[in-house]
Amino acid sequence: MAAEFSNNAVQTILPNQNAVFTETPVQCCNGNISHREGSGIFTLRGRTNQCRARYRVTFNGNIAVPTGGTAGAISVALAIAGEPLYSTISTVTPAAVENYFNVSVSAFIEVDRGCCLNVAVENVSTQAINLANPNLIIERVC
């Protein structure tokens, strides 16, 4: 069980805001992973006979400082219920605006039986960033 989400348009994401995903090339067919297109929030459900369901969430995209910004370190991370998962922070330091770098993060996320968790890709920088070609894959692994 897996789902894939993407967005072909370059988007500017303000600090502490989520990346938006507008396309679903691969949909989850059993309702364990849900997403409204045009949103940045994904809901993972803990439908399981075990104590918890485990998902692998993998994000890949290209980030840059937008025109008008200040060249310097910028970061994205996976966020659970609005809080960044610090082990997934990916930081790059462009020397100039519009200088894109590829970032990739992955994490296992566990959802207790009968519960739900919201997951997102968040700009954890102190300034706006541009995000191009984001791709998010969520797999139910056990």
Coordinates of C-alpha atoms in Angstrom, one line a residue:
M1 CA 0.0 0.0 0.0
A2 CA 1.6 3.2 -1.1
A3 CA 0.7 6.6 -2.5
E4 CA 2.6 9.3 -4.4
F5 CA 2.0 13.0 -4.4
S6 CA 3.7 15.8 -6.5
N7 CA 3.4 19.3 -7.8
N8 CA 4.9 20.5 -11.1
A9 CA 4.6 24.2 -10.4
V10 CA 7.3 26.2 -8.5
Q11 CA 5.8 27.4 -5.2
T12 CA 7.0 29.9 -2.7
I13 CA 6.6 28.7 0.9
L14 CA 6.7 31.1 3.8
P15 CA 8.5 30.1 7.1
N16 CA 6.6 27.5 9.1
Q17 CA 4.2 26.8 6.2
N18 CA 3.6 23.5 4.3
A19 CA 4.4 22.5 0.8
V20 CA 1.3 22.1 -1.4
F21 CA 0.8 18.9 -3.5
T22 CA -1.6 19.2 -6.4
E23 CA -1.3 15.8 -8.1
T24 CA -1.7 12.2 -7.0
P25 CA 0.0 10.0 -9.6
V26 CA -0.5 6.9 -7.3
Q27 CA -3.5 6.9 -5.0
C28 CA -4.0 4.8 -1.9
C29 CA -6.9 2.5 -2.6
N30 CA -7.8 1.4 1.0
G31 CA -8.2 4.7 2.9
N32 CA -5.1 4.4 5.1
I33 CA -3.5 7.5 3.4
S34 CA -5.7 10.5 2.6
H35 CA -5.0 13.9 1.1
R36 CA -7.0 16.6 -0.5
E37 CA -5.3 17.8 -3.7
G38 CA -4.1 21.4 -3.3
S39 CA -3.4 20.8 0.4
G40 CA -0.1 20.2 2.2
I41 CA -1.5 17.9 4.9
F42 CA -1.6 14.1 4.7
T43 CA -3.5 11.9 7.1
L44 CA -2.1 8.5 8.0
R45 CA -4.5 6.1 9.8
G46 CA -3.6 3.4 12.3
R47 CA -5.8 0.7 10.9
T48 CA -4.1 -2.4 12.2
N49 CA -4.5 -5.5 14.5
Q50 CA -1.0 -4.7 15.9
C51 CA -0.2 -2.0 18.5
R52 CA 0.6 0.5 15.7
A53 CA 0.9 0.9 11.9
R54 CA 4.3 1.9 10.4
Y55 CA 4.7 4.1 7.4
R56 CA 7.8 5.2 5.5
V57 CA 7.5 8.8 4.3
T58 CA 10.0 9.9 1.7
F59 CA 10.3 13.5 0.3
N60 CA 12.4 14.7 -2.5
G61 CA 12.4 18.2 -4.0
N62 CA 14.5 21.2 -5.2
I63 CA 14.7 24.3 -2.9
A64 CA 16.1 27.8 -3.4
V65 CA 16.0 31.3 -2.0
P66 CA 13.5 33.2 -4.1
T67 CA 14.2 36.5 -5.8
G68 CA 14.2 39.3 -3.2
G69 CA 15.5 36.9 -0.5
T70 CA 18.9 36.7 1.1
A71 CA 21.3 34.0 0.0
G72 CA 22.0 31.7 3.0
A73 CA 21.0 28.5 4.7
I74 CA 17.4 27.2 4.0
S75 CA 15.8 24.1 5.3
V76 CA 12.8 21.8 5.0
A77 CA 11.6 18.9 7.2
L78 CA 8.8 16.5 7.6
A79 CA 6.3 17.6 10.2
I80 CA 4.0 15.5 12.4
A81 CA 0.9 17.3 13.7
G82 CA 2.5 20.7 12.8
E83 CA 5.8 20.0 14.6
P84 CA 9.0 19.4 12.6
L85 CA 10.6 16.0 12.9
Y86 CA 14.1 17.2 13.7
S87 CA 15.8 14.1 12.4
T88 CA 14.4 14.9 8.9
I89 CA 15.7 18.5 8.6
S90 CA 17.5 19.0 5.3
T91 CA 19.6 22.2 5.0
V92 CA 21.3 23.7 2.0
T93 CA 23.2 27.0 1.7
P94 CA 22.8 28.6 -1.8
A95 CA 25.4 31.3 -2.6
A96 CA 22.8 33.2 -4.7
V97 CA 19.0 33.5 -5.1
E98 CA 17.3 31.1 -7.5
N99 CA 20.2 28.7 -7.0
Y100 CA 18.4 25.3 -6.6
F101 CA 19.6 22.4 -4.5
N102 CA 18.0 18.9 -4.3
V103 CA 17.0 17.8 -0.9
S104 CA 15.7 14.4 0.2
V105 CA 14.5 13.1 3.6
S106 CA 12.9 9.9 4.8
A107 CA 11.5 8.6 8.0
F108 CA 9.4 5.9 9.6
I109 CA 6.3 7.2 11.2
E110 CA 4.3 5.0 13.5
V111 CA 0.5 5.6 14.1
D112 CA -1.1 4.0 17.2
R113 CA -3.9 1.6 16.5
G114 CA -7.2 3.4 16.0
C115 CA -5.5 6.8 15.8
C116 CA -4.5 9.2 13.0
L117 CA -1.5 11.5 12.4
N118 CA -1.2 14.5 10.1
V119 CA 2.1 14.7 8.2
A120 CA 3.4 17.5 6.0
V121 CA 6.6 18.9 4.4
E122 CA 7.4 22.2 6.2
N123 CA 9.7 25.2 5.5
V124 CA 11.7 25.4 8.7
S125 CA 13.8 28.3 7.5
T126 CA 13.6 31.8 8.8
Q127 CA 12.8 33.1 5.3
A128 CA 10.6 32.1 2.4
I129 CA 11.9 29.4 0.0
N130 CA 11.0 28.3 -3.5
L131 CA 10.2 24.6 -3.9
A132 CA 10.2 23.0 -7.4
N133 CA 9.2 19.4 -8.3
P134 CA 8.3 18.1 -4.9
N135 CA 7.6 14.4 -4.7
L136 CA 6.2 12.7 -1.6
I137 CA 5.9 8.9 -1.3
I138 CA 4.1 7.3 1.6
E139 CA 4.3 3.6 2.0
R140 CA 2.6 1.4 4.6
V141 CA 5.3 -1.0 5.6
C142 CA 3.7 -2.9 8.5

